Structure formats: structure tokens, C-alpha cells
PDB file of C-alpha atoms in Angstrom:
ATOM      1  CA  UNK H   1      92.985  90.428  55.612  1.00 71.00           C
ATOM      2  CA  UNK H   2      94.570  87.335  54.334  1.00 83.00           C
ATOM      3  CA  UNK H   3      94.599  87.626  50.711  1.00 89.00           C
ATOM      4  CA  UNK H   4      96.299  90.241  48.416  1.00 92.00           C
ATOM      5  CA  UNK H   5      92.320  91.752  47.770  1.00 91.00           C
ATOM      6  CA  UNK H   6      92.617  94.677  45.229  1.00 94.00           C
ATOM      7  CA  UNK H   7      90.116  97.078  47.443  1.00 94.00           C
ATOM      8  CA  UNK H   8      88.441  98.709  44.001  1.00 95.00           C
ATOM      9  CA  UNK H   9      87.207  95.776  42.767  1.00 95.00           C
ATOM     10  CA  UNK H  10      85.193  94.090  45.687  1.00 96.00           C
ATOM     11  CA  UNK H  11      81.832  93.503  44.350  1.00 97.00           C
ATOM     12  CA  UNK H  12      77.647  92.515  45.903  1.00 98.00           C
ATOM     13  CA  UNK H  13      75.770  90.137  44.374  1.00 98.00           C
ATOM     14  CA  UNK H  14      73.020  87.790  45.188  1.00 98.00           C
ATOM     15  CA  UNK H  15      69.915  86.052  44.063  1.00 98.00           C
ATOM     16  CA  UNK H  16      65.808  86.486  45.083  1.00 97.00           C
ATOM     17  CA  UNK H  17      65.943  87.334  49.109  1.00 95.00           C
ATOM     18  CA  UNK H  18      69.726  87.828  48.452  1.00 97.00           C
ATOM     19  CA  UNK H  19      69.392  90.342  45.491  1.00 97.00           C
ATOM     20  CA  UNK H  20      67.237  92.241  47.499  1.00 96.00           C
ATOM     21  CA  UNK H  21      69.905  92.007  50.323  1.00 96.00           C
ATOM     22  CA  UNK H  22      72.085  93.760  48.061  1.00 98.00           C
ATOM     23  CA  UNK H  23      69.489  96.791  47.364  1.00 97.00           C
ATOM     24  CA  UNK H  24      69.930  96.978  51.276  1.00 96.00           C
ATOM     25  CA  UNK H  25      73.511  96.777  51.100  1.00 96.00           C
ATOM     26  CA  UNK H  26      73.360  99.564  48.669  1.00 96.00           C
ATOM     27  CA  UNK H  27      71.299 102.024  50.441  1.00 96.00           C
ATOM     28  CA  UNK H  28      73.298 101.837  54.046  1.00 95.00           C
ATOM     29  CA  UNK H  29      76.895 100.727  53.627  1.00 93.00           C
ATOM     30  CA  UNK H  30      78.503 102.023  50.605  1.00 92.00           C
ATOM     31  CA  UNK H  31      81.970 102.042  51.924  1.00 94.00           C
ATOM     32  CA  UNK H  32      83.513  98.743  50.700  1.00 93.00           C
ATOM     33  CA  UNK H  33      81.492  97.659  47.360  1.00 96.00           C
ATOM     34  CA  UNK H  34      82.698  98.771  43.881  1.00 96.00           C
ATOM     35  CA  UNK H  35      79.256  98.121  42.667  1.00 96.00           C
ATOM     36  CA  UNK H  36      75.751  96.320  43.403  1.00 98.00           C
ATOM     37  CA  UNK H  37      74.364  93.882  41.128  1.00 98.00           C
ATOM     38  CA  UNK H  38      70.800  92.165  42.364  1.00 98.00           C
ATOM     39  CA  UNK H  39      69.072  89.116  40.449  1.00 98.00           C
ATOM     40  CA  UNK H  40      65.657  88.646  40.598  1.00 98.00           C
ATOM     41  CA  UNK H  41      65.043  90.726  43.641  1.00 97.00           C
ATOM     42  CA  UNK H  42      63.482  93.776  44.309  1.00 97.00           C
ATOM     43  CA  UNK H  43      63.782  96.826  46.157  1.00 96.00           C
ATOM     44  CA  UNK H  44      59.886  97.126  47.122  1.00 94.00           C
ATOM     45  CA  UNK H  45      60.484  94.013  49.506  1.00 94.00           C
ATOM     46  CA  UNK H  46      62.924  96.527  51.691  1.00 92.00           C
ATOM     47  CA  UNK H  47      59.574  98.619  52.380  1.00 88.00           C
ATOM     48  CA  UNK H  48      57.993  96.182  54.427  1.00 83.00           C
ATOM     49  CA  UNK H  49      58.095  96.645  58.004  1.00 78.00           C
ATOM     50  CA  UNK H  50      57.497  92.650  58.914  1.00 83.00           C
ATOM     51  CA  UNK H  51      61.118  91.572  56.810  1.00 83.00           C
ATOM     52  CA  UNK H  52      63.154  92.880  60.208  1.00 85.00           C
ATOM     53  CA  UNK H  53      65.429  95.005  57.881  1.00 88.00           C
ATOM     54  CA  UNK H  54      67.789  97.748  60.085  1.00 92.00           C
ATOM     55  CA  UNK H  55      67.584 101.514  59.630  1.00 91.00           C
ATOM     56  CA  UNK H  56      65.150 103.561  57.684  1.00 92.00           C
ATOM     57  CA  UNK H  57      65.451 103.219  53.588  1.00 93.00           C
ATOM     58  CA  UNK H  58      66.874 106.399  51.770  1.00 93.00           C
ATOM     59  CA  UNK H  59      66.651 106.404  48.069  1.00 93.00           C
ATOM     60  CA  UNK H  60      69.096 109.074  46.961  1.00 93.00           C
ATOM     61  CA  UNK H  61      71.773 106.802  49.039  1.00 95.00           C
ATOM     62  CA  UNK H  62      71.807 104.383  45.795  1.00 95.00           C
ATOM     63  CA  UNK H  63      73.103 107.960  43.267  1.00 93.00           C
ATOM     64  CA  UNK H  64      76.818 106.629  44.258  1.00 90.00           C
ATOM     65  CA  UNK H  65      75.781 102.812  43.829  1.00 94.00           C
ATOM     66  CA  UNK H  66      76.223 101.217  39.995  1.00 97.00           C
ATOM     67  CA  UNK H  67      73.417  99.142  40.063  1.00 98.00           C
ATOM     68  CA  UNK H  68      72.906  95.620  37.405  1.00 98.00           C
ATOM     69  CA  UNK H  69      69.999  94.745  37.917  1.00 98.00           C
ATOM     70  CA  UNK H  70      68.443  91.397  36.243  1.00 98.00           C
ATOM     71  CA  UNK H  71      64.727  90.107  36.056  1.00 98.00           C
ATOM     72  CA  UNK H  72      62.434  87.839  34.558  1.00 98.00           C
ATOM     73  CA  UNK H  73      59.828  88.641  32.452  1.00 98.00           C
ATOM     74  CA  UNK H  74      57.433  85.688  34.067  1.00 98.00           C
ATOM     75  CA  UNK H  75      58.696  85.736  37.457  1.00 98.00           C
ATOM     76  CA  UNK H  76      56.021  85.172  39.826  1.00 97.00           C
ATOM     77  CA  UNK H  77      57.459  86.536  42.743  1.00 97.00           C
ATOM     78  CA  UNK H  78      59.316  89.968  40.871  1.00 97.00           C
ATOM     79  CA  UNK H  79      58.320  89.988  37.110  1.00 98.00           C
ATOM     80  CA  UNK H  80      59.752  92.539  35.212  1.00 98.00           C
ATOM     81  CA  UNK H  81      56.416  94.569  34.949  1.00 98.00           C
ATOM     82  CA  UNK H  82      57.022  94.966  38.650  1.00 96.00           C
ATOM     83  CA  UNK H  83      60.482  95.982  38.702  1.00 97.00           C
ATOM     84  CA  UNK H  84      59.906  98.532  35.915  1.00 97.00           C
ATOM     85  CA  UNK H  85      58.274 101.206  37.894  1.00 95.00           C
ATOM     86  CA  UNK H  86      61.688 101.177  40.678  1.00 95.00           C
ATOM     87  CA  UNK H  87      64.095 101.227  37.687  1.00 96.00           C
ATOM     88  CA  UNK H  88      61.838 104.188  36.150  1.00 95.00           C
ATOM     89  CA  UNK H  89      62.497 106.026  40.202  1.00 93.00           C
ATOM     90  CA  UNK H  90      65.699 105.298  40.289  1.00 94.00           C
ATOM     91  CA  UNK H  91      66.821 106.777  37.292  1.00 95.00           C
ATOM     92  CA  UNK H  92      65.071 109.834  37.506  1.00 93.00           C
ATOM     93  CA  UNK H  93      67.310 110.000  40.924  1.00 91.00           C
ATOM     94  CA  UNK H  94      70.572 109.900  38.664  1.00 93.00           C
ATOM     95  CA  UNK H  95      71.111 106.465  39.932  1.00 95.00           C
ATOM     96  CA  UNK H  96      73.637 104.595  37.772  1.00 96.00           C
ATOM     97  CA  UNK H  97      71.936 101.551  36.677  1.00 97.00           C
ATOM     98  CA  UNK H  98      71.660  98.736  33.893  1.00 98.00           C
ATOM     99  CA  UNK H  99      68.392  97.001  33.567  1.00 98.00           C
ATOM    100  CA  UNK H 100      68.707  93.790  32.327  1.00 98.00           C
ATOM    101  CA  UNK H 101      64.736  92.027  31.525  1.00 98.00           C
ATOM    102  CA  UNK H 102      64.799  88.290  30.641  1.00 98.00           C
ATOM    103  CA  UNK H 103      62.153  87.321  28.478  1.00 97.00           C
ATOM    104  CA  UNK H 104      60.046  84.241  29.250  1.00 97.00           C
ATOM    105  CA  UNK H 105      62.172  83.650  32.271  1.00 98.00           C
ATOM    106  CA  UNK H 106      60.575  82.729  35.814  1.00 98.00           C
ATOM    107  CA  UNK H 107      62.440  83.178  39.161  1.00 98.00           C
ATOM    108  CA  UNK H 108      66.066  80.898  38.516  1.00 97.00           C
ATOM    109  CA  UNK H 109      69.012  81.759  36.829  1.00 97.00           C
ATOM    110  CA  UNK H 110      68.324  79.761  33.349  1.00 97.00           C
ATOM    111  CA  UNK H 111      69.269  83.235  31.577  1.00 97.00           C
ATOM    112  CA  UNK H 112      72.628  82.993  33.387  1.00 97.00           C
ATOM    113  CA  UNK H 113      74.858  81.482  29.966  1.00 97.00           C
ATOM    114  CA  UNK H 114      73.619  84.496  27.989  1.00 96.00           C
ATOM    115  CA  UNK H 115      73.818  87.157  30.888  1.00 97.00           C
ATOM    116  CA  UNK H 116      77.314  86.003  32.210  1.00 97.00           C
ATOM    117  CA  UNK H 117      79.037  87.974  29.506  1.00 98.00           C
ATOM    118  CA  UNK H 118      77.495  91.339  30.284  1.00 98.00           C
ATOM    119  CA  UNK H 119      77.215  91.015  33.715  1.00 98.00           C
ATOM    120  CA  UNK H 120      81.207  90.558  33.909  1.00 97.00           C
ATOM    121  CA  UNK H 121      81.597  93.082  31.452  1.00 98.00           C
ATOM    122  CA  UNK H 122      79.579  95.560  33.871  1.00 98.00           C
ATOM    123  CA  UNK H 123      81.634  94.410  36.627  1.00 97.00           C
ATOM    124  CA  UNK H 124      85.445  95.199  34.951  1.00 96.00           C
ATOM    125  CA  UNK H 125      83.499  98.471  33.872  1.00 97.00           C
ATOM    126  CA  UNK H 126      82.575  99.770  37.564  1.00 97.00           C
ATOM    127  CA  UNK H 127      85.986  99.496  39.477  1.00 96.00           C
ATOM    128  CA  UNK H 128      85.622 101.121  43.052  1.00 95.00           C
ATOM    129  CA  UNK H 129      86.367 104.925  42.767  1.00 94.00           C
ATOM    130  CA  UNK H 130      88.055 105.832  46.353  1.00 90.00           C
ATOM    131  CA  UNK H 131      87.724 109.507  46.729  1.00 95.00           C
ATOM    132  CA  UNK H 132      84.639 110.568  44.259  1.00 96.00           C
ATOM    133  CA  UNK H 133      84.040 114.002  43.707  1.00 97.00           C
ATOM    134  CA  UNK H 134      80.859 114.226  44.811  1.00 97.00           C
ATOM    135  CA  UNK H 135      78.614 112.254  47.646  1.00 97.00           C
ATOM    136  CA  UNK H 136      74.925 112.570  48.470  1.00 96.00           C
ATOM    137  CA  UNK H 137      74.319 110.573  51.562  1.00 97.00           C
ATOM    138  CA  UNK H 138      70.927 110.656  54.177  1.00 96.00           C
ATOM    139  CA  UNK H 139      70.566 108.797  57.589  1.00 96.00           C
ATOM    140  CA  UNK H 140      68.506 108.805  60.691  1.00 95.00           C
ATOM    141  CA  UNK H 141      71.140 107.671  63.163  1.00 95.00           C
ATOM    142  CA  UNK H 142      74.772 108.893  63.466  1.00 97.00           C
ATOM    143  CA  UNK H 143      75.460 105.766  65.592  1.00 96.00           C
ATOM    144  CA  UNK H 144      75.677 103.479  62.763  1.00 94.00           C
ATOM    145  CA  UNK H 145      74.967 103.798  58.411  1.00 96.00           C
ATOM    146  CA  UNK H 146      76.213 107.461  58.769  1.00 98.00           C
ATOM    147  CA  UNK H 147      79.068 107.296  56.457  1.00 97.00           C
ATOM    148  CA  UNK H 148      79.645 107.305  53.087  1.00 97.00           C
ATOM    149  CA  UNK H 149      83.411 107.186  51.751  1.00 97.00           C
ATOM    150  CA  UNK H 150      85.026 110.573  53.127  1.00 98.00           C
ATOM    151  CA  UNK H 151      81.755 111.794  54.512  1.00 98.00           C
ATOM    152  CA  UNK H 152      80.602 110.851  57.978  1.00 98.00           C
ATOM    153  CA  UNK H 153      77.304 112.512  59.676  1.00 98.00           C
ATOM    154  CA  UNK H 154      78.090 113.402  63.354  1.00 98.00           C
ATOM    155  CA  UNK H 155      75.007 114.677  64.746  1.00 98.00           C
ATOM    156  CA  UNK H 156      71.220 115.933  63.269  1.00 97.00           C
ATOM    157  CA  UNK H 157      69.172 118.705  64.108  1.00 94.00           C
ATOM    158  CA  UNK H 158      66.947 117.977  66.583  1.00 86.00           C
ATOM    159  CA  UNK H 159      64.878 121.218  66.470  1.00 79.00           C
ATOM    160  CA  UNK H 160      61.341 120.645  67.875  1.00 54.00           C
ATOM    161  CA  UNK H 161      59.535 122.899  65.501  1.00 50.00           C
ATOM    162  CA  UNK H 162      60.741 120.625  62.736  1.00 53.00           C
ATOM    163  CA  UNK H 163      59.175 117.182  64.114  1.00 45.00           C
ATOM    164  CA  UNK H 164      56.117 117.837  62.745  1.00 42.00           C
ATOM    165  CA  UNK H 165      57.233 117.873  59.054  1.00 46.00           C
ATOM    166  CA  UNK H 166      58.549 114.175  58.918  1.00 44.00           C
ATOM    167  CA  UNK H 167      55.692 113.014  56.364  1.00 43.00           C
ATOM    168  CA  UNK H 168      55.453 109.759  53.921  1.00 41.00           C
ATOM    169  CA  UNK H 169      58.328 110.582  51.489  1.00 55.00           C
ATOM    170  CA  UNK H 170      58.790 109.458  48.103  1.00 68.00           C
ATOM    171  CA  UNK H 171      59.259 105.326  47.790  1.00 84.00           C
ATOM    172  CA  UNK H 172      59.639 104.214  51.250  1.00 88.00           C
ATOM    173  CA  UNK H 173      57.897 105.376  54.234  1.00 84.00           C
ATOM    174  CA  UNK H 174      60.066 107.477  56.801  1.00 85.00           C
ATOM    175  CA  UNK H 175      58.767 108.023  60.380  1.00 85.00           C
ATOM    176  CA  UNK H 176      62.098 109.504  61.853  1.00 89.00           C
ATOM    177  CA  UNK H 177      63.773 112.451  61.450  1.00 90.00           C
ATOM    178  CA  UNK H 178      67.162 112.139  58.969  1.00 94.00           C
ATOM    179  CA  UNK H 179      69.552 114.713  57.710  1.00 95.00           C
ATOM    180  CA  UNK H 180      70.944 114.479  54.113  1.00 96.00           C
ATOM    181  CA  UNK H 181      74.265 115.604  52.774  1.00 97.00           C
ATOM    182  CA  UNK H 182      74.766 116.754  49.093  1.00 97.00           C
ATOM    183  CA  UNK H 183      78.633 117.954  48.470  1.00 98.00           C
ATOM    184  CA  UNK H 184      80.985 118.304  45.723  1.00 98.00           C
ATOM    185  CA  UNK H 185      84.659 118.812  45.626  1.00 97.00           C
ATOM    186  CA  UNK H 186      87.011 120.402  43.378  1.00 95.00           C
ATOM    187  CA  UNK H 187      90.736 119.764  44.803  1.00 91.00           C
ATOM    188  CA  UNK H 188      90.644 121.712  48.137  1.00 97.00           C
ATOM    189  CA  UNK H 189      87.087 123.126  47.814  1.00 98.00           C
ATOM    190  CA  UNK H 190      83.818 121.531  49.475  1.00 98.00           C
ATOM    191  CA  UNK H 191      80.531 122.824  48.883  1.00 98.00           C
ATOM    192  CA  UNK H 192      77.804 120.761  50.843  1.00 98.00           C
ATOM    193  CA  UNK H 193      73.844 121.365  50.521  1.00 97.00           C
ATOM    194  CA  UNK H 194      72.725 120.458  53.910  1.00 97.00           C
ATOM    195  CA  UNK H 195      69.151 119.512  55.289  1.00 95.00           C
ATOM    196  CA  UNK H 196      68.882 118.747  59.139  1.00 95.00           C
ATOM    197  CA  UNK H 197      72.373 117.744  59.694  1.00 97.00           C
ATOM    198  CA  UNK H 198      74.061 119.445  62.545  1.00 97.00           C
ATOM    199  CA  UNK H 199      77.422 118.355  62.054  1.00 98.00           C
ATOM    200  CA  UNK H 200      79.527 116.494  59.781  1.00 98.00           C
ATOM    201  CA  UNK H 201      83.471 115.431  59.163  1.00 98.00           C
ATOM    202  CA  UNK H 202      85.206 115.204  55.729  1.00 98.00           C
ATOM    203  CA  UNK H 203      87.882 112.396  56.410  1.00 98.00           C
ATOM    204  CA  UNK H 204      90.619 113.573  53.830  1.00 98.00           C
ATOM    205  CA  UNK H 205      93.282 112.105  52.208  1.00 97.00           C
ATOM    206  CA  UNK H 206      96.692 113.288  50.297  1.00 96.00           C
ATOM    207  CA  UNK H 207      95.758 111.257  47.336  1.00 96.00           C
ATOM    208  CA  UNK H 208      93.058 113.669  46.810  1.00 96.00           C
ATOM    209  CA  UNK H 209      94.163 116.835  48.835  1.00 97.00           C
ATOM    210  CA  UNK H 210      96.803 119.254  49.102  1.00 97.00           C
ATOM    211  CA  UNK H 211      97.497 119.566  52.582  1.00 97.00           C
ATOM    212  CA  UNK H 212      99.873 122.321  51.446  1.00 97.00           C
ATOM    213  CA  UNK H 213      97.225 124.911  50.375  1.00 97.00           C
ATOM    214  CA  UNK H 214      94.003 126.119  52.225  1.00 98.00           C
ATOM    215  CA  UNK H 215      90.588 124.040  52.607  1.00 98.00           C
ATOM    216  CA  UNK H 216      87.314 125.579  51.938  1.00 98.00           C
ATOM    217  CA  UNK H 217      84.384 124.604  52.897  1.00 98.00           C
ATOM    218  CA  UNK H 218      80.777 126.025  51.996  1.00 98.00           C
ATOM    219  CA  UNK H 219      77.310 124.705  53.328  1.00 98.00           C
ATOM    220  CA  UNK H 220      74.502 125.709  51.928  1.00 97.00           C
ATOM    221  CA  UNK H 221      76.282 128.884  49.882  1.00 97.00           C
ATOM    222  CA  UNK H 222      78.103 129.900  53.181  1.00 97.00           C
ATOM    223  CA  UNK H 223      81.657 129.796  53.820  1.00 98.00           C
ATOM    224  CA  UNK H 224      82.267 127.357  57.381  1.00 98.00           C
ATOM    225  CA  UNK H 225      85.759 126.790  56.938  1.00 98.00           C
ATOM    226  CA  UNK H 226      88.741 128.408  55.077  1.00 98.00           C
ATOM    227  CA  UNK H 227      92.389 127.667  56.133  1.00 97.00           C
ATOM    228  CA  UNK H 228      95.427 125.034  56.674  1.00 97.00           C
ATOM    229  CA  UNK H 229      94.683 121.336  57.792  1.00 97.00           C
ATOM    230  CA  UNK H 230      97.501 119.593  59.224  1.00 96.00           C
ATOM    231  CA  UNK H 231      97.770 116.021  58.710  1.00 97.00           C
ATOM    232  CA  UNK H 232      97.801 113.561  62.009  1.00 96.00           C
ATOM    233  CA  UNK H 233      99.169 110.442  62.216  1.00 97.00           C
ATOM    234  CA  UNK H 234      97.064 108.857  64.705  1.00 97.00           C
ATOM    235  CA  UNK H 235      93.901 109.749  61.992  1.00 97.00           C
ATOM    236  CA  UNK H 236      96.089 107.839  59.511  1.00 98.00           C
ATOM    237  CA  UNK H 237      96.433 104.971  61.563  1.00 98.00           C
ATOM    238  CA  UNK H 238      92.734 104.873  62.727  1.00 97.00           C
ATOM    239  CA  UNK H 239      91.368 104.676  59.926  1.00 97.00           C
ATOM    240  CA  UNK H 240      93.286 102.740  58.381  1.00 96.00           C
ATOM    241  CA  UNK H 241      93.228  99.786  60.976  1.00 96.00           C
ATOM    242  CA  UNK H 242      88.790 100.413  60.448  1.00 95.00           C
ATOM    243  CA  UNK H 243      88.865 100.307  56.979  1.00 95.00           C
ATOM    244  CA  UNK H 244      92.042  97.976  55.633  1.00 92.00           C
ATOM    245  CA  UNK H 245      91.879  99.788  52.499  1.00 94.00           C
ATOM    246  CA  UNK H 246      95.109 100.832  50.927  1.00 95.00           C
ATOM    247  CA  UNK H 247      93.691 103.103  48.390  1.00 95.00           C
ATOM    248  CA  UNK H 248      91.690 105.267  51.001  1.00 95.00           C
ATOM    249  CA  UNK H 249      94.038 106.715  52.925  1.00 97.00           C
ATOM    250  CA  UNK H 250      92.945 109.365  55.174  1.00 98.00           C
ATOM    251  CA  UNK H 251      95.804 112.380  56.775  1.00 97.00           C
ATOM    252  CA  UNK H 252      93.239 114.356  58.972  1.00 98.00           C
ATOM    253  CA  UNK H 253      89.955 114.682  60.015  1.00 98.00           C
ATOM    254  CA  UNK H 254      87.936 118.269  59.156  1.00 98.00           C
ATOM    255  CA  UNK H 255      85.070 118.737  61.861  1.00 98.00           C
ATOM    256  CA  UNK H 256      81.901 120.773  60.241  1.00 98.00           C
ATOM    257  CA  UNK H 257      79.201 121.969  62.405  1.00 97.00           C
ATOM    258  CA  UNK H 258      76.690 123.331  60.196  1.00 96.00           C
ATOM    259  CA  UNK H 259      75.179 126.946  60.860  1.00 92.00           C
TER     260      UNK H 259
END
């Protein structure tokens, strides 16, 4: 609030405990970071249930995170051998990521002279992108780490005969219920693939909408909404004071409740 920032290029870093702070960072607030870059950390320490961390872990939250991600061959905490195997899961998400092993190197930063180049170069490469076309996001609260960019979950589904299939899922364990959002949008169109999510709102902006022409909105191959949005001024100004970002400005708000 006191300097000149340039909003698309605010970017995570950290080292050990810290790079695996930004994992964390990555996987429940992906609203202000142009992209993630961890050194010698690792995602597996997240898992643990003793490290305190907030929220359930949701992979398929890092697809929309540019990941550089740096380890030592010899580390004795995270050596590369270790990492390999979450790189490997991560890409097979579609995650964007560069994997950067250090040979010989142990848990410092003496590969920092030769990595400084690259890792800058990744950095100028991976400007914040304000309204993407497409979001996946997944969450088990709506209270808090429900939003990603111009997506926010409202509510989940909270259908009793669906309890019983919350299992051990993929990479990290999951004993809640969450609701995921998959959508895509081409100028006024959104299609969302929706699992457990009971309602939703697509904050939208002029920069990336024409509030002149019809919205449409599919969820899972049916149409929800088709017709004018007007733009609001008190949306405008709402957001704008909770997010202080000049290059996400949001007109109106779109309300979804999923069938």
C-alpha cells in the first residue's frame, strides 16, 4: 500500500521450512503470487499432521501455480531422490513446474551463484496473469482458502449419503468432505465441472468481459445461467478495497448454485 508495487509480478520464495511454506502458500492462497519458487523444501513435510499446518492439502490447487523448484542431490533432510517422486505427481497433474537438482549439494544455498541466473530468468518469465482462462480450485471450508482469482466457493454439498465416500486420496490424506471446481472461459462463456460444490460466484471484470452481451454459464454440461449482468459499483469498490490490485478489477458479482 505504500509503494508503486506492479501487482503481476509479486513473487514466494523461501528456503528449507520456508520453501516448504511456499508449497503451502501455493496450495491455499493463490490470489496474490505470480509464481512459487521453493529451495530445498518439500511438499511431503505439508502431510504431516504434527507441523500445525491450516486446512486440508489439495493437489490439483498447485495446476495454476508455476512452480521452481531447487534441491540438492546430498541433502540430508530433502535429497533430490526424495523430491523426485512429488515432481513426477505433480506433473502428471499439469502442474507448471521447473525442477532444478544440484549435484553434490547438501541443504544451503552454495549452488546459489550458478542458479541465480535461471531462477531470475524463471521469475521475468511467469508474470502474474489476472483473469486466466481457466481455474481448477478444491477446498473443505468456504469460510476461508475458498477462492481462487475470479472463482470463490460459497457453500458444499452436505448430502449425508455422500459422507461415507471421503477415503485416503491421492498424496495427502483427506478426512473432510471438499468440493472442487474445474471451469474454463471463452469471453462471456463459463463451463464449470463441479464435484460437491453447492454454490459458487464468478467475480467478473470488464477487462475480461463484455458486460454488453449475455453470460453463459454451464456446470457439468448444463446450462445455469444465460443472460445480461449489470455491473455494480459497490462490487467494484469491495473488492477492490480487499484485494488492492489494479489489474483485477471486478464490475459484478454472478451467484451460481449448482443443480
Amino acid at each position: 500500500r505504500k509503494y508503486n508495487i506492479a501487482e503481476t509480478k509479486i513473487y514466494l520464495t523461501g528456503i528449507s521450512d520456508g520453501g516448504t511454506g511456499v508449497y503451502y502458500m501455493g496450495l491455499k492462497e493463490p490470489n496474490l503470487w505470480s509464481s512459487y519458487l521453493p529451495l530445498n523444501g518439500s511438499i511431503a513435510v505439508i502431510r504431516s499432521p504434527d507441523n500445525g499446518a491450516d486446512g486440508e492439502m489439495h493437489g490439483n490447487n498447485l495446476i495454476n501455480a508455476p512452480l521452481y523448484i531447487v534441491n540438492g542431490e546430498n541433502d540430508p533432510l530433502y535429497p533430490v531422490a526424495q523430491v523426485e517422486p512429488h515432481v513426477k505427481w505433480l506433473t502428471g497433474m499439469g502442474v507448471t513446474l521447473k525442477f532444478r537438482p544440484q549435484a553434490g549439494a547438501v541443504h544451503n544455498t552454495a549452488w546459489w551463484p550458478t542458479e541465480k541466473e535461471p531462477f531470475e530468468a524463471f521469475v521475468r518469465e511467469h508474470p502474474r496473469v489476472a483473469h486466466p482462462a481457466s481455474l481448477s480450485w478444491e477446498t473443505e471450508r468456504v469460510d476461508r482458502f475458498n477462492r481462487n482469482r475470479w472463482l470463490v466457493i460459497d457453500e458444499l454439498r452436505t448430502d449425508a449419503s455422500r459422507q461415507t465416500e471421503l477415503t485416503d486420496l491421492g498424496f495427502f490424506r483427506h478426512t473432510k468432505r471438499s468440493g472442487r471446481v474445474d471451469i474454463r472461459t471463452t469471453a462471456n462463456t463459463f463451463d464449470a465441472i463441479v464435484r460437491d460444490v453447492a454454490a459458487f460466484t464468478l467475480l467478473l471484470s470488464p477487462d475480461a468481459v463484455d458486460f454488453g452481451k449475455p453470460v453463459i454459464v454451464t456446470v457439468n454440461g448444463r446450462q445455469v445461467f444465460s443472460g445480461a449482468v449489470k455491473e455494480d459499483v459497490s462490487t467494484l469498490l469491495r473488492w477492490a478495497a480487499r484485494d488492492n490490485d489494479r489489474t483485477a478489477l471486478y464490475g459484478a458479482e454472478l451467484k451460481i448454485a449448482v443443480p
